[in-house]
Short mmCIF file of C-alpha atoms and ligand atoms in Angstrom, two decimals:
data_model
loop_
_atom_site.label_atom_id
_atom_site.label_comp_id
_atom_site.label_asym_id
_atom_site.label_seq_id
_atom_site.Cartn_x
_atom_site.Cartn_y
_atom_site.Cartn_z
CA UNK J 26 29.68 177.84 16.60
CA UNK J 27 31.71 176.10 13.84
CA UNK J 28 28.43 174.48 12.22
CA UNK J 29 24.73 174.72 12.65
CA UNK J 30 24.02 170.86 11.79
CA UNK J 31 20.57 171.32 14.53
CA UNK J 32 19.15 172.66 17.87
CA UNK J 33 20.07 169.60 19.84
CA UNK J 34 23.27 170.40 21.75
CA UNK J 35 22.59 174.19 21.85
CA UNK J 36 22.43 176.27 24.72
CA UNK J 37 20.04 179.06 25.38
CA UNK J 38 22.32 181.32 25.72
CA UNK J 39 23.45 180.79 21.48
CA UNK J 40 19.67 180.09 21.03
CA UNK J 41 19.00 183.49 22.62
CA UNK J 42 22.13 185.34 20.53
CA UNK J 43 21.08 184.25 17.22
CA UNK J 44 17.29 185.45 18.23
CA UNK J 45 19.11 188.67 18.74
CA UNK J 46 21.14 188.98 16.06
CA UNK J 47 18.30 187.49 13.55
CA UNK J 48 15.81 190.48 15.34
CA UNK J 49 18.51 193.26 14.07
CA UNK J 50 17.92 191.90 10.56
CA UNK J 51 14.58 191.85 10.18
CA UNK J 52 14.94 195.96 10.41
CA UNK J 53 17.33 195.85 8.06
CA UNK J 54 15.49 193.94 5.87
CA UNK J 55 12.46 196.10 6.58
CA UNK J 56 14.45 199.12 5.42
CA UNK J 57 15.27 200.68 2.09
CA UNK J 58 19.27 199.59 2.86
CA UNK J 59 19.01 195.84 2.82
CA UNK J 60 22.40 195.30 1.57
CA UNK J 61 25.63 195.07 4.00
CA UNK J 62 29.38 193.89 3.21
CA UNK J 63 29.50 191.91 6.35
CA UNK J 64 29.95 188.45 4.44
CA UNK J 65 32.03 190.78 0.70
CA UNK J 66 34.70 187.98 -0.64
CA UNK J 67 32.64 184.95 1.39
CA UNK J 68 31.22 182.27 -0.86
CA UNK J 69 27.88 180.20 -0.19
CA UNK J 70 27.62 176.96 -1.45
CA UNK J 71 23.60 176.05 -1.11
CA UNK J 72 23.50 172.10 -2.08
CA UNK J 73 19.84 170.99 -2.10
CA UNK J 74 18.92 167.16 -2.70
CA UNK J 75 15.61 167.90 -1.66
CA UNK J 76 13.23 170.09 -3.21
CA UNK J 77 13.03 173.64 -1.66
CA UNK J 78 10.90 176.87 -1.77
CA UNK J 79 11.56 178.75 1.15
CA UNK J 80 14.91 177.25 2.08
CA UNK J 81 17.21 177.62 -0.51
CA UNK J 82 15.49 181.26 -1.42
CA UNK J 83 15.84 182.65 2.02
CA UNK J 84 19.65 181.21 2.34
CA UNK J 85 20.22 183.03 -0.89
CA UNK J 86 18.85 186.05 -0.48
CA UNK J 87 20.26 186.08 3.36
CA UNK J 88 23.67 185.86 1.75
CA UNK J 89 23.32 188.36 -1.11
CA UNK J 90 22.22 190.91 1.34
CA UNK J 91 25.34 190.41 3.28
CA UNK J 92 27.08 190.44 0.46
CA UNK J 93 28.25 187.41 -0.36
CA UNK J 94 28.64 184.96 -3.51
CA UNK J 95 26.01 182.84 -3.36
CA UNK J 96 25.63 179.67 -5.55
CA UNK J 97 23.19 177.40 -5.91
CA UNK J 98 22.90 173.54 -6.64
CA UNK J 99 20.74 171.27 -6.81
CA UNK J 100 21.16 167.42 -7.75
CA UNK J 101 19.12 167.44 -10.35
CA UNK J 102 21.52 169.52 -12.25
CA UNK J 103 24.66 167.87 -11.19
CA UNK J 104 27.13 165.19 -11.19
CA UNK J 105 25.47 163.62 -8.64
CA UNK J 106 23.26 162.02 -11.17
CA UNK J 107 26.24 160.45 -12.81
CA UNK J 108 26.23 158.77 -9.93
CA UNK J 109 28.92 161.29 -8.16
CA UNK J 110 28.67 160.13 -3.92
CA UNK J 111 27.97 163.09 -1.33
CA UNK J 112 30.64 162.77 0.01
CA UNK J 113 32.81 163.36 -3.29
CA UNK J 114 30.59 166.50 -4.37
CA UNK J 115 31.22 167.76 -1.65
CA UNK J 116 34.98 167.62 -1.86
CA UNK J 117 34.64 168.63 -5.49
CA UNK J 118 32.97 172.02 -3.72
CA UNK J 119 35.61 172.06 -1.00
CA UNK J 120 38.65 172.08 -3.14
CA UNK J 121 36.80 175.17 -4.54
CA UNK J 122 37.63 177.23 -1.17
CA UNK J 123 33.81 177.86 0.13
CA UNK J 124 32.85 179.10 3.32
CA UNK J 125 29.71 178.22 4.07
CA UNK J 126 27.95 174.65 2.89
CA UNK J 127 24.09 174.72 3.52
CA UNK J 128 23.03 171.29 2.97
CA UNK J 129 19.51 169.82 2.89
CA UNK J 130 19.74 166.31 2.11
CA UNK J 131 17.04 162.78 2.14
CA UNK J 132 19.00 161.16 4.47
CA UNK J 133 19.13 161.80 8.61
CA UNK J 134 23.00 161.99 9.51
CA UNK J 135 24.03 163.18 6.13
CA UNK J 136 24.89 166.91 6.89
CA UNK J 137 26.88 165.42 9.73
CA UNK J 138 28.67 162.57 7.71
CA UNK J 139 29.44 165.94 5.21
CA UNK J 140 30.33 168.36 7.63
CA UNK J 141 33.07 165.71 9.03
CA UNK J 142 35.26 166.14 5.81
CA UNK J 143 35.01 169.40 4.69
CA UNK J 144 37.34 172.98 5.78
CA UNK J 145 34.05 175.41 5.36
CA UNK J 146 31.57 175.73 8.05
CA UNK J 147 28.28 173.79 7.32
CA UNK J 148 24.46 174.34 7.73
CA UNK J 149 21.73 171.79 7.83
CA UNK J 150 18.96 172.65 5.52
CA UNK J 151 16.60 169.86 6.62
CA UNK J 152 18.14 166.40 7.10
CA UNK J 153 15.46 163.55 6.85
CA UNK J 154 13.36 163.80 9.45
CA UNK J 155 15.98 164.62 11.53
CA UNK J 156 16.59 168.39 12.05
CA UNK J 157 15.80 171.49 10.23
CA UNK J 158 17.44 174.09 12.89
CA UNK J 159 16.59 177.21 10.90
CA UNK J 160 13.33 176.44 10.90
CA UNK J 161 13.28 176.40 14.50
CA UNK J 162 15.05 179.22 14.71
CA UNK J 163 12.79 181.49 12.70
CA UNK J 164 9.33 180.14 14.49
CA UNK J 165 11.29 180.78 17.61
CA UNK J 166 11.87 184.39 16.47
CA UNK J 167 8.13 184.87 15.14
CA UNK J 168 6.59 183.54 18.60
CA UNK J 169 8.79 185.71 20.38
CA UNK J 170 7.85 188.22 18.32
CA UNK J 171 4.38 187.75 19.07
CA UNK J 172 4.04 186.64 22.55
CA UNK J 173 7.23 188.82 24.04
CA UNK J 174 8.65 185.34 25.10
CA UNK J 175 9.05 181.34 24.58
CA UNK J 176 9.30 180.44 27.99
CA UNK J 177 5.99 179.26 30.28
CA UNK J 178 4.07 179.30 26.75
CA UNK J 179 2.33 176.04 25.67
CA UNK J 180 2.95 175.18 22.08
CA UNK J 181 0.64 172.38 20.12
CA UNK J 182 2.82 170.54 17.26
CA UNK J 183 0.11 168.83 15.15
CA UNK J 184 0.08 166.36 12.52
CA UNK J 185 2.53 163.93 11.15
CA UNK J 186 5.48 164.73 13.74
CA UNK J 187 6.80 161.17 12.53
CA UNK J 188 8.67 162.38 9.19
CA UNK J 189 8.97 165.75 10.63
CA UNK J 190 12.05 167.14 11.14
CA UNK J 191 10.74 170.30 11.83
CA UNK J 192 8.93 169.17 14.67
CA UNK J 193 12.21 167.51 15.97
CA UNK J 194 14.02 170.81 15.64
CA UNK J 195 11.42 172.74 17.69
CA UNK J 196 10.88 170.67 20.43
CA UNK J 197 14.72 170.15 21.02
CA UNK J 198 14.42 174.64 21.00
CA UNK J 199 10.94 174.95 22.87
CA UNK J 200 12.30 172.61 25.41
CA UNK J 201 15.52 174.10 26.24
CA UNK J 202 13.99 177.65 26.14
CA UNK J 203 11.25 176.71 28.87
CA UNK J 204 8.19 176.37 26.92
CA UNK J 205 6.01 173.33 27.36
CA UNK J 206 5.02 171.23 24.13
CA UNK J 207 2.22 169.11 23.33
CA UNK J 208 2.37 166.64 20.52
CA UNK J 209 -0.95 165.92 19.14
CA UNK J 210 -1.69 163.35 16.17
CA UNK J 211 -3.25 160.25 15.01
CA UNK J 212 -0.93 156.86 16.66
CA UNK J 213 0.70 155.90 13.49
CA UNK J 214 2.02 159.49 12.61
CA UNK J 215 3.69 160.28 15.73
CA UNK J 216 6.80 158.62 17.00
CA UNK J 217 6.37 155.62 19.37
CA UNK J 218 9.17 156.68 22.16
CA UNK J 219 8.29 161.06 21.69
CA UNK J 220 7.54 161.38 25.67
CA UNK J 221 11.03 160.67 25.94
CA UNK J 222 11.95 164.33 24.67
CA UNK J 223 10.03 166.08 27.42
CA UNK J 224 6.60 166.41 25.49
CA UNK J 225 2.85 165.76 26.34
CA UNK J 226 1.25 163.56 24.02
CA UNK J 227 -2.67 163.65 22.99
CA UNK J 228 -4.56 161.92 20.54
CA UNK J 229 -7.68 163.64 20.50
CA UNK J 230 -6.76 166.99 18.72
CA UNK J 231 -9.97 168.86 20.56
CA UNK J 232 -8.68 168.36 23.93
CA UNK J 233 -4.82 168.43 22.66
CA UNK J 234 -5.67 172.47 21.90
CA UNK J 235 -7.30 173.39 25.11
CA UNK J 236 -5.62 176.09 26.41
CA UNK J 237 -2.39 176.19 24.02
CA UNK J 238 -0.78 179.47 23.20
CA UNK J 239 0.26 178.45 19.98
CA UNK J 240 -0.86 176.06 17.21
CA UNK J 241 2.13 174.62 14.77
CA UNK J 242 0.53 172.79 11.77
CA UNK J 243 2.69 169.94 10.19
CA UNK J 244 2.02 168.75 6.59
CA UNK J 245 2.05 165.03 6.15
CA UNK J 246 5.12 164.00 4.54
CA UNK J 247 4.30 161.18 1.38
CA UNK J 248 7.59 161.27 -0.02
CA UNK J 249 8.64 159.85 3.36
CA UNK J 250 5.88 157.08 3.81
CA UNK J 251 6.48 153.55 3.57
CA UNK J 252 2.78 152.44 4.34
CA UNK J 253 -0.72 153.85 5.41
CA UNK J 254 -0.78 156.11 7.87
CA UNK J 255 -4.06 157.43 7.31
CA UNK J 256 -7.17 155.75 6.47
CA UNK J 257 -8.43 158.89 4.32
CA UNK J 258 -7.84 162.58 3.47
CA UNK J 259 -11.18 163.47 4.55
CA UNK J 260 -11.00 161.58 7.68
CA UNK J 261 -7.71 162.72 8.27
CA UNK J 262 -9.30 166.45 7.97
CA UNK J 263 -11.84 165.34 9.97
CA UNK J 264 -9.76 164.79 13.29
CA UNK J 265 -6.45 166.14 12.74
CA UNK J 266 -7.09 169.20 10.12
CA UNK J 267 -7.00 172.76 11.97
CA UNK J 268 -10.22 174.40 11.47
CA UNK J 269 -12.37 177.55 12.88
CA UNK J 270 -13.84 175.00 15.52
CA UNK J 271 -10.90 173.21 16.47
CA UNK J 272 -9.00 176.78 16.79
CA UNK J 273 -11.90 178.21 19.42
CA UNK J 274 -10.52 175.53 22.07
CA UNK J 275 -7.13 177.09 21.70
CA UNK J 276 -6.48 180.28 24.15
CA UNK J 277 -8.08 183.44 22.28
CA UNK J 278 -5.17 184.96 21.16
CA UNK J 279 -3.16 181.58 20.23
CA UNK J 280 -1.57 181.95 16.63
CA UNK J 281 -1.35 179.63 14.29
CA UNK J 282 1.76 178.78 12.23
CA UNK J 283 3.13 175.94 9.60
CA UNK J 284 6.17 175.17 8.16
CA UNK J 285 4.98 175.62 4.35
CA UNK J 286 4.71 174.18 2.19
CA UNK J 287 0.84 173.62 3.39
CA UNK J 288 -1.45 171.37 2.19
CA UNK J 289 -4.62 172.98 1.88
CA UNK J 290 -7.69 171.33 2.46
CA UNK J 291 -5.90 168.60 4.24
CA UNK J 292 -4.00 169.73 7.64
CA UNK J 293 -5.13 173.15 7.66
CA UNK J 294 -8.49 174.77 6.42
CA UNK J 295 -8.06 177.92 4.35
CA UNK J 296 -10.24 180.06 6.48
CA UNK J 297 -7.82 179.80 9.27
CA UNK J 298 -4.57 179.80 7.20
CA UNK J 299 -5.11 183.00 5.42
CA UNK J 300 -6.89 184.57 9.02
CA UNK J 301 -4.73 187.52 9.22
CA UNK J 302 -5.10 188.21 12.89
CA UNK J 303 -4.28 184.78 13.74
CA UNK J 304 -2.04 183.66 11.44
CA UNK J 305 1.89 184.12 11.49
CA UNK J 306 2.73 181.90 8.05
CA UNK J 307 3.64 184.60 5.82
CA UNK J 308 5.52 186.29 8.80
CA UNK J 309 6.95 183.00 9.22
CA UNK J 310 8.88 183.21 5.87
CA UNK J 311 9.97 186.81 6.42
CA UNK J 312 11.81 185.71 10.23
CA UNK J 313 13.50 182.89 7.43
CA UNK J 314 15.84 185.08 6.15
CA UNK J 315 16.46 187.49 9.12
CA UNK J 316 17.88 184.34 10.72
CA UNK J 317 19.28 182.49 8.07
CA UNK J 318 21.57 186.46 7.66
CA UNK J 319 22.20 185.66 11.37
CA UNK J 320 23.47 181.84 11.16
CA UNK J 321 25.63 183.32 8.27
CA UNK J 322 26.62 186.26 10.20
CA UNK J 323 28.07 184.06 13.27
CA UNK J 324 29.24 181.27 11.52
CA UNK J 325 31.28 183.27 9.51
CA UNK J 326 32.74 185.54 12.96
CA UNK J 327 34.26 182.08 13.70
CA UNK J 328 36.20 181.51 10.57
CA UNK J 329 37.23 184.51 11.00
CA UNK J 330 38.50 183.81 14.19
CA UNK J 331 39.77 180.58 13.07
CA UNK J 332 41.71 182.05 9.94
CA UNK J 333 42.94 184.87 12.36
CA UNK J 334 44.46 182.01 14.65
CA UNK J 335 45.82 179.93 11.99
CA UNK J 336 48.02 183.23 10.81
N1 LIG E 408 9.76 174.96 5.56
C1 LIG E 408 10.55 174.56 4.56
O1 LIG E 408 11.59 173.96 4.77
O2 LIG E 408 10.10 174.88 3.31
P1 LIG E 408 10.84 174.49 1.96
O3 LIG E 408 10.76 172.99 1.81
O4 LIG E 408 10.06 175.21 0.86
O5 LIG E 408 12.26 174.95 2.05
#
């Protein structure tokens, strides 16, 4: 793998090895000797356009535990609002001998458009509402975790799968992995053409959870809006926001995850959030940097390689 720009266009056979490799790390990380040299004398670059919690934290603490320099950037703090283009930060960073770019960036395509000019290797942090592979990759890991497998498990993606690149990034995984997904939101927050990636699609979110293993909760994304998708909050809870009575339809031991950051009170009740049978969120964030240490750990085998051929 000489980037990670998203899950379309991987097998599962790599899906399965970074699982792997991710599921080593979360003993380490579990243990009292967290920090490796795996990744001593590597650099990582994390560029963020986009605001970040869980993201840019787990990217930087993956790398720090593997021993890496880690850097961080965000626009707001750099050239880039002198007016500096993408494409020439990231030159500016490349000239700088980096190994690893993670990138999360407004714009779908960007990451690629970036990872077409520069030497390092390069990691989509969340492009638009393109891709967010890591993201994928760590609820991948937590379900498996959980159920023992992805494959012949029904997964519900709720909410505004529209602006969601999260959602796009899970059912490219869940389908290549065998699982079945269901896509279930109001008209105008779900895409028009989505059976065309291999999911169901249901309106009604009570019937949508009959019988799913697990529940994914999406957040609806304002900052990408360019209209009214929903006529009001409480309406919106109404239909589409995951509560204790919508949750008894699902199977009786389906588990309920989300993204972050959540939107209480809106797309997900608190009760069921913060259940702590049921729920996998905080889990969620602690599979984040097992795998972010194992897209670091692999991407940085093949430059390895690469420098080793180049000598
Ligand atoms: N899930 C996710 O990408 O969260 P952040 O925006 O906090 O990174």
């Amino acid at each position: 793998l000489r980037h990670l720009l998203g899950i379309q266009g991987l097998t599962p056979g790599e899906i399965t090895a970074l699982l792997d490799i991710a599921d080593g790390y979360v003993e380490q990380n579990r243990s009292d000797d967290k920090r490796k040299t795996l990744l001593r004398g590597r650099t990582v670059i994390n560029l963020f356009f986009e605001n970040s919690t869980r993201t840019r934290t787990s990217f930087e603490l993956a790398g720090k535990r593997l021993g890496a320099d880690v850097i961080n950037m965000q626009a707001a703090g750099s050239s880039v609002q002198k007016g500096e283009t993408l494409i020439d930060t990231a030159m500016t960073l490349n000239a700088m001998h980096l190994d690893v770019l993670v990138v999360r960036h407004p714009d779908s395509g960007a990451v690629k458009l970036l990872s077409e000019k520069v030497n390092c290797a390069v990691i989509n942090g969340g492009d638009g509402s393109h891709e967010h592979p890591t993201q994928a990759l760590l609820d991948a890991l937590t379900i498996r975790r959980h159920k023992g497998r992805l494959s012949g498990l029904t997964v519900a993606i709720c909410g505004d799968v529209l602006h969601s690149r999260v959602a796009r990034s899970n059912i490219h995984l869940l389908n290549a992995m065998g699982a079945q997904v269901r896509v279930i939101g109001p008209r105008t927050l779900l895409p028009s053409a989505i059976e065309a990636m291999g999911v169901e699609v249901v309106h009604d979110m009570r019937r949508g959870l009959e019988g799913v293993d697990v529940i994914m909760m999406l957040r609806i994304q304002n900052e990408r809006m360019r209209g009214n998708f929903i006529p009001s909050i409480r309406e919106y809870f109404h239909f589409f926001g995951l509560d204790r009575h919508k949750l008894a339809l699902a199977k009786p031991d389906a588990v309920i995850m989300h993204p972050g950051p959540m939107n209480r009170g809106v797309e997900i009740d608190s009760d069921v959030a913060d259940d702590v049978e049921r729920s996998l969120i905080r889990e969620q964030v602690e599979m984040g940097v097992a795998v972010r240490m194992a897209c670091l750990d692999v991407l940085t085998r093949h430059l390895t390689l690469q420098n080793g051929a180049a000598s």
